[in-house]
Coordinates of C-alpha atoms in Angstrom, one line a residue:
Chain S
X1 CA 0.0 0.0 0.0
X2 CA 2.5 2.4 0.7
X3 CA 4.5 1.6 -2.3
X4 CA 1.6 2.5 -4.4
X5 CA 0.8 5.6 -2.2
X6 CA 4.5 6.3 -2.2
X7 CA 4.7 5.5 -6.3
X8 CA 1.5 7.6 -7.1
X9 CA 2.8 10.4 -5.0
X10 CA 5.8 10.2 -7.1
X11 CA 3.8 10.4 -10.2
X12 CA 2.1 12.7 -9.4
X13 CA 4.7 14.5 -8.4
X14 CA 6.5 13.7 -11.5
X15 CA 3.3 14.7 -13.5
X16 CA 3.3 18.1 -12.3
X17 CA 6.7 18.5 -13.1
X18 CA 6.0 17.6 -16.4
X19 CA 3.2 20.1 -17.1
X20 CA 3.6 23.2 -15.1
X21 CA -0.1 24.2 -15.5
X22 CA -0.7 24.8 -12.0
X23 CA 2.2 26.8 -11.0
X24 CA 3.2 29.8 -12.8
X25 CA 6.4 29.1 -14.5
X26 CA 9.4 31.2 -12.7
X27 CA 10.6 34.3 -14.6
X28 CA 13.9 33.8 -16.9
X29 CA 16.7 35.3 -15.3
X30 CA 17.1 38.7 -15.5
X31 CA 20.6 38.4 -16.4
X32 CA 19.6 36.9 -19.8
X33 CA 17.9 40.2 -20.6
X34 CA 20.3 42.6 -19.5
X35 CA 23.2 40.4 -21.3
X36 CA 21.2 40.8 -24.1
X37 CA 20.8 44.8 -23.9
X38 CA 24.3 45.3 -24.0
X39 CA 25.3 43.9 -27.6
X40 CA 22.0 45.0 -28.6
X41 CA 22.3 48.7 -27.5
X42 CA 25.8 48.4 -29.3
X43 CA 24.6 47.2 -32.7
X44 CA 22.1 50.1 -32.8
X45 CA 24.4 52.9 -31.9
X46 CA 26.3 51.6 -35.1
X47 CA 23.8 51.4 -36.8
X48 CA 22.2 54.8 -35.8
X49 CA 26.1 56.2 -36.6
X50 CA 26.9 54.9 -39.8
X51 CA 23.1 56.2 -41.1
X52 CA 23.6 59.4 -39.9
X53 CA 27.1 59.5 -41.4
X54 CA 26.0 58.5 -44.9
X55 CA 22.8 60.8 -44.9
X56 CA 25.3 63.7 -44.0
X57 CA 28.1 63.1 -46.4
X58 CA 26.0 62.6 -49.4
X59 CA 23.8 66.1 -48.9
X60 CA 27.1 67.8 -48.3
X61 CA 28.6 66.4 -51.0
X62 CA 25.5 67.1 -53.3
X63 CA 25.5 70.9 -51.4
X64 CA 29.7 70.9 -52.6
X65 CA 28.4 70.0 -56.1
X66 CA 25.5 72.7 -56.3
X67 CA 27.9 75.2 -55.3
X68 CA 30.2 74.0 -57.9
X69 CA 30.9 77.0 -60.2
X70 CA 29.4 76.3 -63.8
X71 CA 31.8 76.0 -66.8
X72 CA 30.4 78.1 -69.5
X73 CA 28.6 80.9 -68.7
X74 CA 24.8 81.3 -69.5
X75 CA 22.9 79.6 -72.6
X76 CA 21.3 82.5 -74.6
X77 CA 20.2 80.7 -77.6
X78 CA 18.3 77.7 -74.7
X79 CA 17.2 80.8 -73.2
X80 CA 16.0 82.6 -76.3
X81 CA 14.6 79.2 -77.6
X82 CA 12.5 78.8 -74.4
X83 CA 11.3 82.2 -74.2
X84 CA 9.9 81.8 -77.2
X85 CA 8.5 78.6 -76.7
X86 CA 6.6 80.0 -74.0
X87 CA 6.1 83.4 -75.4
X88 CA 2.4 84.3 -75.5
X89 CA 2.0 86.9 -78.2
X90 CA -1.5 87.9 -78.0
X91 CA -0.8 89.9 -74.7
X92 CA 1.5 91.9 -76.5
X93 CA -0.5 95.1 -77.0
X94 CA -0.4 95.4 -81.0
X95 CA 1.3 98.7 -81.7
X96 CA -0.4 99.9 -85.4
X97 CA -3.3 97.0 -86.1
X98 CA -6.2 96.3 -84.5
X99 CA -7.0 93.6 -87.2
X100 CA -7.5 90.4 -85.1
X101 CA -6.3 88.5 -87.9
X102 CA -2.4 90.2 -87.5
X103 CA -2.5 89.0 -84.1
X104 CA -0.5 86.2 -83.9
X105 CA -2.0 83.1 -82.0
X106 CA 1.6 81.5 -80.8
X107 CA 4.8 82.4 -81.8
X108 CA 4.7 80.2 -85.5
X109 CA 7.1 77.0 -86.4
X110 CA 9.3 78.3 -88.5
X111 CA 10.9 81.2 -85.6
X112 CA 11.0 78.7 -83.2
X113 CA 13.0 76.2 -85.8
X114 CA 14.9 78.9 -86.2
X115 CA 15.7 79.5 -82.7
X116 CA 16.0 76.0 -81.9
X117 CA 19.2 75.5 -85.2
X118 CA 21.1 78.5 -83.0
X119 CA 20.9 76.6 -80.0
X120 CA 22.3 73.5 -81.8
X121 CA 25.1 75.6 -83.1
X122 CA 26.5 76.8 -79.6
X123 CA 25.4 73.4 -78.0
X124 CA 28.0 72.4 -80.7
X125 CA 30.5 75.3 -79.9
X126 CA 30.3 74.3 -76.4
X127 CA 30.8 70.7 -77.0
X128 CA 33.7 71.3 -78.9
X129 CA 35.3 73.3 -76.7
X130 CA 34.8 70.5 -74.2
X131 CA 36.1 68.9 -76.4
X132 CA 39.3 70.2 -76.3
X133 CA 40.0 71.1 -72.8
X134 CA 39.4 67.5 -71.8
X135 CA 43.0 66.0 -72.4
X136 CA 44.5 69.5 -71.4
X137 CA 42.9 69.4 -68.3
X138 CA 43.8 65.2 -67.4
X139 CA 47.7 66.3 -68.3
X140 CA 47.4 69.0 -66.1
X141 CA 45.5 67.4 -62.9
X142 CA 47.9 64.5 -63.3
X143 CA 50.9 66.8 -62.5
X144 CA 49.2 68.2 -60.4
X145 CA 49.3 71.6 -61.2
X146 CA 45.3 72.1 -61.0
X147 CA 43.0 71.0 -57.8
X148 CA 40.4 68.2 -58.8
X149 CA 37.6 71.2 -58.3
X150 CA 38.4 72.1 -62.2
X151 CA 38.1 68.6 -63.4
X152 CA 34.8 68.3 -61.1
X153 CA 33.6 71.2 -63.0
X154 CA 34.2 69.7 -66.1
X155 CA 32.7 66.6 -65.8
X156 CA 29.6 68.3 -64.5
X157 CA 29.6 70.2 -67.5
X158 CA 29.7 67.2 -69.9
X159 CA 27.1 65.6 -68.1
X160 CA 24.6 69.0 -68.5
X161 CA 25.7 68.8 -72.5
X162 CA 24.7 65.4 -72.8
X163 CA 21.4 66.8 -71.2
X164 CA 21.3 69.2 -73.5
X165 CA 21.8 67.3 -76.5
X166 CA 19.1 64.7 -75.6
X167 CA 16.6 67.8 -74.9
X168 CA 17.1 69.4 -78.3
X169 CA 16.9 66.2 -80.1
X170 CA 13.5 65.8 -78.6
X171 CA 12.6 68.9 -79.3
X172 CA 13.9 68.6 -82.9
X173 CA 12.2 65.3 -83.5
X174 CA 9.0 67.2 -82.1
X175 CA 9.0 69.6 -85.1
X176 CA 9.4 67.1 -87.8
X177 CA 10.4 63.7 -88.1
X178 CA 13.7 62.2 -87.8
X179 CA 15.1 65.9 -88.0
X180 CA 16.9 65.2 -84.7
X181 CA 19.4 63.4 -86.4
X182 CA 19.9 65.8 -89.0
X183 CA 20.1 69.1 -87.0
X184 CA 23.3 68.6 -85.0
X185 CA 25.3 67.6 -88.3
X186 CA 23.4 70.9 -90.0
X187 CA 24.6 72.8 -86.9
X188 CA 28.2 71.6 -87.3
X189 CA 28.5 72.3 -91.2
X190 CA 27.2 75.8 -90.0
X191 CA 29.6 76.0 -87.0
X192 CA 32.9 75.1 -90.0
X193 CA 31.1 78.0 -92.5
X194 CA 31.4 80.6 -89.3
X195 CA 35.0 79.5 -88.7
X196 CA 35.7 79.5 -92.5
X197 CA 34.7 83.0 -92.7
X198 CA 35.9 84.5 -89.2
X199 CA 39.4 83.1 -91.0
X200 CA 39.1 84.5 -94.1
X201 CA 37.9 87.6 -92.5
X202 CA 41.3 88.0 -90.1
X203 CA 43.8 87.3 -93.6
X204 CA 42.1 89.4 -95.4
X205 CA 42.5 92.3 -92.4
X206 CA 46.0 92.0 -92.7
X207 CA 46.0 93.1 -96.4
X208 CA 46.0 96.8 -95.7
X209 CA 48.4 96.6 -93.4
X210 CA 50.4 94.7 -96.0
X211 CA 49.4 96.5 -99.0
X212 CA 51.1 100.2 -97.4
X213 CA 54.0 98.2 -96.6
X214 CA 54.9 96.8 -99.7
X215 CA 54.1 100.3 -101.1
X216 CA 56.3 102.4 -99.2
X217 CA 59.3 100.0 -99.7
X218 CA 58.8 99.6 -103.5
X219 CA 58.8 104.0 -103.2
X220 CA 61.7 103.4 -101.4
X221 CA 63.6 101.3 -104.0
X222 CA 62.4 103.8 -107.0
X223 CA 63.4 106.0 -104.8
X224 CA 66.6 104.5 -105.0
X225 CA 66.8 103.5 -108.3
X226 CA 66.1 107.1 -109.2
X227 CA 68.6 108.8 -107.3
X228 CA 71.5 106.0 -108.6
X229 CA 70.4 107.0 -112.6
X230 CA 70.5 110.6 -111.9
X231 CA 74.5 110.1 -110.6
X232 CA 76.2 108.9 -114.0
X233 CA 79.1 107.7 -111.7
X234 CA 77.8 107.2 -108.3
X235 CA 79.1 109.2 -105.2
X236 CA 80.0 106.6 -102.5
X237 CA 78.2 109.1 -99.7
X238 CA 75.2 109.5 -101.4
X239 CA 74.8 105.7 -101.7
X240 CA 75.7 104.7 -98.6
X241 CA 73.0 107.2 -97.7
X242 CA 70.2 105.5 -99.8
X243 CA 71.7 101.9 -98.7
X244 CA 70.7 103.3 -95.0
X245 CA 67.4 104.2 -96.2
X246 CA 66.3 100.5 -96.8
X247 CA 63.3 99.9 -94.9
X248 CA 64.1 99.3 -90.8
X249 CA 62.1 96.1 -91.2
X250 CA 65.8 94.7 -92.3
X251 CA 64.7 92.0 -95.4
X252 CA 67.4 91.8 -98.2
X253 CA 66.5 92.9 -101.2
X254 CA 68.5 89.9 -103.3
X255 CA 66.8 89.2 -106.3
X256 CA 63.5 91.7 -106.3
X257 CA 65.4 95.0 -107.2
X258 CA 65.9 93.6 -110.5
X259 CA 62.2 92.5 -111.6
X260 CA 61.0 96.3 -110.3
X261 CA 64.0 97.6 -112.4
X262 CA 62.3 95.6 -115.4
X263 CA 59.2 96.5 -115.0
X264 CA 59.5 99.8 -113.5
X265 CA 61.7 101.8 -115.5
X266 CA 62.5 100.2 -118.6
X267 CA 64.3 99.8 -121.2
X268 CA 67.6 101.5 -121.0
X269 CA 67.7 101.6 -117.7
X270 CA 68.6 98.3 -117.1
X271 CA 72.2 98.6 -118.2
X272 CA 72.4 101.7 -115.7
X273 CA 70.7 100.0 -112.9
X274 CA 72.8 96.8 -113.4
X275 CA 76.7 99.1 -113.0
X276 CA 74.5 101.0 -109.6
X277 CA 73.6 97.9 -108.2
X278 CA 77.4 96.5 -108.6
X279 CA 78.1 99.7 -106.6
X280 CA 76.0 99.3 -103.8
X281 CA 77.4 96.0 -103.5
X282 CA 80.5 97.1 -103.0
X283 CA 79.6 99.4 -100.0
X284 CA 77.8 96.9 -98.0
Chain L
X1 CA 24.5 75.9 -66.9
X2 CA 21.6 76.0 -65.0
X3 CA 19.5 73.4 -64.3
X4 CA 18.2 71.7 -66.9
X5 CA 14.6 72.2 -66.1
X6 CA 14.6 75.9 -65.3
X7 CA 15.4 78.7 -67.9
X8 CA 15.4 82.2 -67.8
X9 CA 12.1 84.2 -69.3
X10 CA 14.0 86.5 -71.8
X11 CA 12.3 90.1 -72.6
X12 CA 11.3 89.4 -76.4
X13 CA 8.3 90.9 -78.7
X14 CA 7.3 89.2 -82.1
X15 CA 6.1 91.5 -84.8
X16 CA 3.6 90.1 -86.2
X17 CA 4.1 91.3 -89.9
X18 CA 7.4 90.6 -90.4
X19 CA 7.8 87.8 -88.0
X20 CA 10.7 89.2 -86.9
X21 CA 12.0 89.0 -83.4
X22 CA 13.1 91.8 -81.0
X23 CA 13.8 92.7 -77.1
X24 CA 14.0 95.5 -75.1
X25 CA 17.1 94.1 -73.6
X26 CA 20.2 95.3 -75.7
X27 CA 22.4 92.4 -74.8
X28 CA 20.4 90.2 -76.9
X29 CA 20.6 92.0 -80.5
X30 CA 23.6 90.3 -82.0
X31 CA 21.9 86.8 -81.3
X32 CA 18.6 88.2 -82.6
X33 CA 20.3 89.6 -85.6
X34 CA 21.4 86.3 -86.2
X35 CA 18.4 84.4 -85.1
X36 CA 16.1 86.4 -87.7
X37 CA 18.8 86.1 -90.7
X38 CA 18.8 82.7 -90.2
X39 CA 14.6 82.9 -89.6
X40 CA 14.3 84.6 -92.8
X41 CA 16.6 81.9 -95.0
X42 CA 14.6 79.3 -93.6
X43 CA 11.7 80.5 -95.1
X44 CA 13.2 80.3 -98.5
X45 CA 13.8 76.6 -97.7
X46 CA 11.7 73.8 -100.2
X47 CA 11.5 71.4 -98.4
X48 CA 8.8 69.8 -97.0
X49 CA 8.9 70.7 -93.0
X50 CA 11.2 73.9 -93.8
X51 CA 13.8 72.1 -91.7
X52 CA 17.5 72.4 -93.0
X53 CA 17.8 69.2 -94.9
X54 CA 21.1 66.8 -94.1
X55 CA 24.2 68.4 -94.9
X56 CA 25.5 66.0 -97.4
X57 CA 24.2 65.2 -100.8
X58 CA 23.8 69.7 -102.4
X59 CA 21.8 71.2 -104.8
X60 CA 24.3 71.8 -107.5
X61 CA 22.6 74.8 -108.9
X62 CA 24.9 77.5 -107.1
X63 CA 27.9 75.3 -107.6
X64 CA 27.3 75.6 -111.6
X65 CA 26.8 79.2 -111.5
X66 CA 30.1 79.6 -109.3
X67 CA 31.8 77.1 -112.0
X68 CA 30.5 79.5 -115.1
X69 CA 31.7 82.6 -113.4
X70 CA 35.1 81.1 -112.5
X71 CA 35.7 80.1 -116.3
X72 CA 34.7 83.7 -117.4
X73 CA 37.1 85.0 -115.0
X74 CA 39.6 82.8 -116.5
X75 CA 38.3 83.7 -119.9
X76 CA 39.3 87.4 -119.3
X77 CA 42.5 86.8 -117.7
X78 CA 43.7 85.1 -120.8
X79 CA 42.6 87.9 -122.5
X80 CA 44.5 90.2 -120.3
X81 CA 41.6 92.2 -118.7
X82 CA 42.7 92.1 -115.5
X83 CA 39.9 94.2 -113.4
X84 CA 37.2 92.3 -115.6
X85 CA 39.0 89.1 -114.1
X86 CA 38.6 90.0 -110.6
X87 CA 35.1 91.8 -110.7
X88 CA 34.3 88.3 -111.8
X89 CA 36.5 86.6 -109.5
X90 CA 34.7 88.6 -106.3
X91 CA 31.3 87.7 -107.7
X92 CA 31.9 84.2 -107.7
X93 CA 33.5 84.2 -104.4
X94 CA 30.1 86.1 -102.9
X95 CA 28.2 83.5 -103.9
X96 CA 30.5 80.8 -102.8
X97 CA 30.0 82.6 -98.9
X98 CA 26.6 83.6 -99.4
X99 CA 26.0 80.0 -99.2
X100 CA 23.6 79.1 -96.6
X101 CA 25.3 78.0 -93.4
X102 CA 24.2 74.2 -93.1
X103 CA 25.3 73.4 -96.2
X104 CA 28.5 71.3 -96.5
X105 CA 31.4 73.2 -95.6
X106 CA 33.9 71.1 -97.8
X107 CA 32.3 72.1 -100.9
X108 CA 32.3 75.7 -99.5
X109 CA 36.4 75.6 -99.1
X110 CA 37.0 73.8 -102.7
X111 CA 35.4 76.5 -104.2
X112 CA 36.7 79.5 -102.4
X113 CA 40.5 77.8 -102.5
X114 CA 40.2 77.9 -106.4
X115 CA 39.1 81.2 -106.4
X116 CA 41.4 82.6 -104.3
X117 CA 44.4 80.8 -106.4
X118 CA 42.5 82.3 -109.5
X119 CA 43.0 85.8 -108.1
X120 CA 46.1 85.5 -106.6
X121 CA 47.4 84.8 -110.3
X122 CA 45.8 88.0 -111.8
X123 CA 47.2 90.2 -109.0
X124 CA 50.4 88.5 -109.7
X125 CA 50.1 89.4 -113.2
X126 CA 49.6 92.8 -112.5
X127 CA 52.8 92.9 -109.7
X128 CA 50.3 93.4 -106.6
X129 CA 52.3 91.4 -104.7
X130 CA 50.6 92.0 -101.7
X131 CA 47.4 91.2 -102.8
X132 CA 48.5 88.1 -104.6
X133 CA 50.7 86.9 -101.1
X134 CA 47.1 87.3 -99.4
X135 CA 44.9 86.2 -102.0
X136 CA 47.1 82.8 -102.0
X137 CA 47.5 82.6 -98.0
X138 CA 43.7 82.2 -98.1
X139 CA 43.7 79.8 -100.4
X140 CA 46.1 77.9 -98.3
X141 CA 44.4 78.2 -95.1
X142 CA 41.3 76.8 -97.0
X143 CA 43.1 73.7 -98.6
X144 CA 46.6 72.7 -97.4
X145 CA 47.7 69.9 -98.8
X146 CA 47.1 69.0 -103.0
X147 CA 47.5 72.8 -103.6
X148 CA 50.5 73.5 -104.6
X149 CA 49.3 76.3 -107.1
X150 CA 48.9 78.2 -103.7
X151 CA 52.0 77.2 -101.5
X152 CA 53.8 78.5 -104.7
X153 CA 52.3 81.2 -105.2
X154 CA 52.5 82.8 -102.1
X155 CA 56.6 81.9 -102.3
X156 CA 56.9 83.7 -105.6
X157 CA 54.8 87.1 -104.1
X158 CA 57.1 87.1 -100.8
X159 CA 60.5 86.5 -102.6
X160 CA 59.3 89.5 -105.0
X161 CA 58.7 91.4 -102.2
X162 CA 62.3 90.5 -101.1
X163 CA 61.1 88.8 -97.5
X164 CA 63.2 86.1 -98.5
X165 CA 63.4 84.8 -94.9
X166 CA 59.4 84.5 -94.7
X167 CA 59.3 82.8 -98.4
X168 CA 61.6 80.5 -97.2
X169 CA 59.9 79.3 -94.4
X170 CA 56.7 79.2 -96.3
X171 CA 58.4 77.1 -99.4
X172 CA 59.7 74.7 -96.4
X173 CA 56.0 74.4 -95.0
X174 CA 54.4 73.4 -98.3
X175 CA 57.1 71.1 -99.3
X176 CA 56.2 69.4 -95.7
X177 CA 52.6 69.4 -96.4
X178 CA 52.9 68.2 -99.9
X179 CA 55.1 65.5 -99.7
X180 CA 52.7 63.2 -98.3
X181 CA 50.0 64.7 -100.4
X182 CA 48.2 63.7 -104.0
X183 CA 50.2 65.3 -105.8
X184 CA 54.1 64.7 -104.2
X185 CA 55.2 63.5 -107.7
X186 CA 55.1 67.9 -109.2
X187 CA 57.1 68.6 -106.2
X188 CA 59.8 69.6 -107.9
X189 CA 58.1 73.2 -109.2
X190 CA 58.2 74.0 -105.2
X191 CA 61.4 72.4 -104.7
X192 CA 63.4 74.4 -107.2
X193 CA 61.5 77.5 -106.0
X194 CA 62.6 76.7 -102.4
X195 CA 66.6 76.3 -104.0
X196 CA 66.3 80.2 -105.5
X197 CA 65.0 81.7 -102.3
X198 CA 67.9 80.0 -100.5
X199 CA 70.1 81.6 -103.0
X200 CA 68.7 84.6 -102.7
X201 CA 68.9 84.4 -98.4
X202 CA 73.1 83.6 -99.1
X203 CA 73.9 86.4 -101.6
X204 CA 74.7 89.3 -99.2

């Protein structure tokens, strides 16, 4: 009897052990919490820190780009082109006409297609001038004679072309089809013409310049030329005189004194001119 | 550059008659010059959306009217009337610029080198050795290499002019540029021109 007592007691005893519905089960240690806190509170101050970090150094380094100073200075043709664009002629007050039908409705295609070639042609201008600097500007920053702010300018300012180039071919392709391809090589033809004839323009400056030069010296040698026929036999002063009086811009003579003897003066006095020349030779 | 979605509202009127563009801000009038020149050539445009066509393939009808008036200029300069030459000479060569821009700019520098070299001669025939040095430096600046009408040219008018140290240097330059050009076999015309401009730099 008692082992059955004693064995059920046990039982039961080893029941409730097993189910722990009566008894409310006893708190996990505190510790366990706490050692948890620790590691926790660590892995959100890094995280809180590198956040703030990144959020930080990108707006200043987007603030260090916005101040960035641009490359070229402002687009008037974009400007021009978009004013127009958005240009709203009917508010004008009309000066002369009151006929309704003058009034213009919105400013018509063919200004604005206008307007929108010029902007192609300093888009190119600009781009070439990119262009250019490019290379210069990698030699330089690898020697290390420029700070990288320059070369940050300049690749902020290819990346606004290429914005630019996509927006006008948009806008090209808006006014008639497939003319986007076709306007930037018509813009560069008309950017070579305007080189073409800024170049002709500058050599064809300097021909006044060179026109009164050559002038005065050929005076000069008739000059000379006269003065040598009027002595039969040629004082020595008197030459040495006109062989000072060569032009100060000091080119020889050589050869050219005798085809303006030829044509110049003529016939006999080629024989004369020939025995002067022989002279003044012989004084320099 | 500003920001590609912002733009500034310039100060500009259309009048309606003339379609022609103005503003009250003075800054502006050499682009607006511009803008309407080019406004008003576009308007004389045939083709179908007035938009320049493609650079490339030209309507030869100005190139056959520069062509006639470059062989009557020659015509007179065999004759020997020399101003008739060059009125004809400068007509040809205002066409040739008067081109409108966006057409190929090659075809524009053939043309305005052979007219050049074509002047250049008849000044030379009439001694203006200035104006036949520049005449032929333009002609040169056009078209460097395959011209050697020009490079010569220009030697002869500076060693007449007796800068034989500038006609040197020049002879030098074209013999550089047209030794690897078309026509490097007629060399020799430059060549021996270089060798009498040396001769003439060691005389004194």
């Amino acid at each position: 009897m008692d082992n059955g007592t004693n064995s059920s007691s046990n039982s039961f005893n080893s029941s409730s052990n097993g189910t722990f519905e009566g008894v409310p089960p006893p708190q996990p240690t505190k510790s366990f919490w706490t050692n948890l806190l620790l590691p926790a509170l660590y892995l959100i101050i890094v995280a809180a820190s590198l956040y703030t970090f990144s959020s930080t150094y990108r707006k200043r380094q987007l603030a260090k780009t916005a101040k960035l100073e641009p490359w070229f200075p402002h687009h008037r043709q974009r400007d021009i082109y978009l004013s127009l664009l958005h240009l709203d002629p009917s508010e004008q007050a009309s000066s002369g006409d009151g006929d309704s039908e003058k009034k213009l409705s919105r400013v018509p295609d063919s200004v604005l297609k206008a307007a929108l070639l010029q902007r192609a042609l300093e888009d190119i201008k600009r781009i070439v001038q990119l262009r250019q600097a490019k290379p210069a500007l990698q030699t330089l920053l690898q020697r290390g004679s420029v700070g990288d702010e320059l070369w940050q300018r300049l690749l902020r300012a290819e990346q606004e072309m290429e914005a630019e180039v996509k927006d006008v071919v948009n806008e090209a392709n808006a006014f008639a089809p497939e003319w986007g391809q076709v306007i930037f090589q018509s813009a560069n033809e008309m950017n070579q013409n305007l080189l073409i004839k800024q170049r002709m323009a500058e050599i064809q400056d300097t021909l006044e310049s060179e026109k009164a030069w050559w002038d005065k010296k050929r005076a000069v040698i008739q000059s000379d030329f006269m003065k040598e026929l009027e002595e039969a036999d040629g004082k020595p002063a008197e030459e040495a005189k006109a062989a000072d009086a060569a032009p100060v811009a000091n080119k020889k003579n050589g050869s050219s004194d005798d085809d303006a003897v030829i044509v110049e003066a003529g016939g006999p006095a080629q024989a004369q001119g020939g025995s002067g020349k022989g002279k003044k030779k012989g004084k320099k | 550059m500003e920001a590609p979605d912002t733009f500034l509202q310039l100060p500009l009127t259309i009048d309606p008659a003339t379609k022609a563009i103005s503003s009250a801000d003075s800054t502006l009038s050499a682009d607006l010059d511009d803008l309407n020149k080019l406004h008003r050539t576009l308007l004389a445009l045939e083709t179908p959306q007035q938009t320049p066509p493609p650079p490339a393939p030209v309507h030869p009808k100005r190139s056959v009217q520069i062509n006639k008036l470059r062989e009557s200029g020659n015509a007179s300069y065999k004759k020997g009337d020399f101003s008739g030459a060059i009125t004809l000479y400068n007509l040809a060569m205002r066409m040739a610029s008067e081109r409108p821009s966006w057409e190929a700019s090659g075809l524009v520098r053939e043309e305005l080198s052979a007219l050049y070299n074509n002047r250049a001669q008849v000044h030379m025939a009439q001694q203006n050795w200035a104006e036949g040095s520049v005449d032929a430096e333009c002609s040169v600046e056009l078209k460097r290499v395959g011209n050697l009408k020009g490079w010569w040219r220009r030697g002869v008018c500076l060693k007449e002019m007796g800068r034989t140290e500038e006609a040197a240097d020049w002879v030098k330059t074209g013999l550089e540029f047209e030794r690897v050009g078309p026509e490097k076999d007629k060399v020799a015309e430059l060549e021996s021109l270089l060798k009498e401009v040396n001769k003439g730099l060691e005389k004194p």
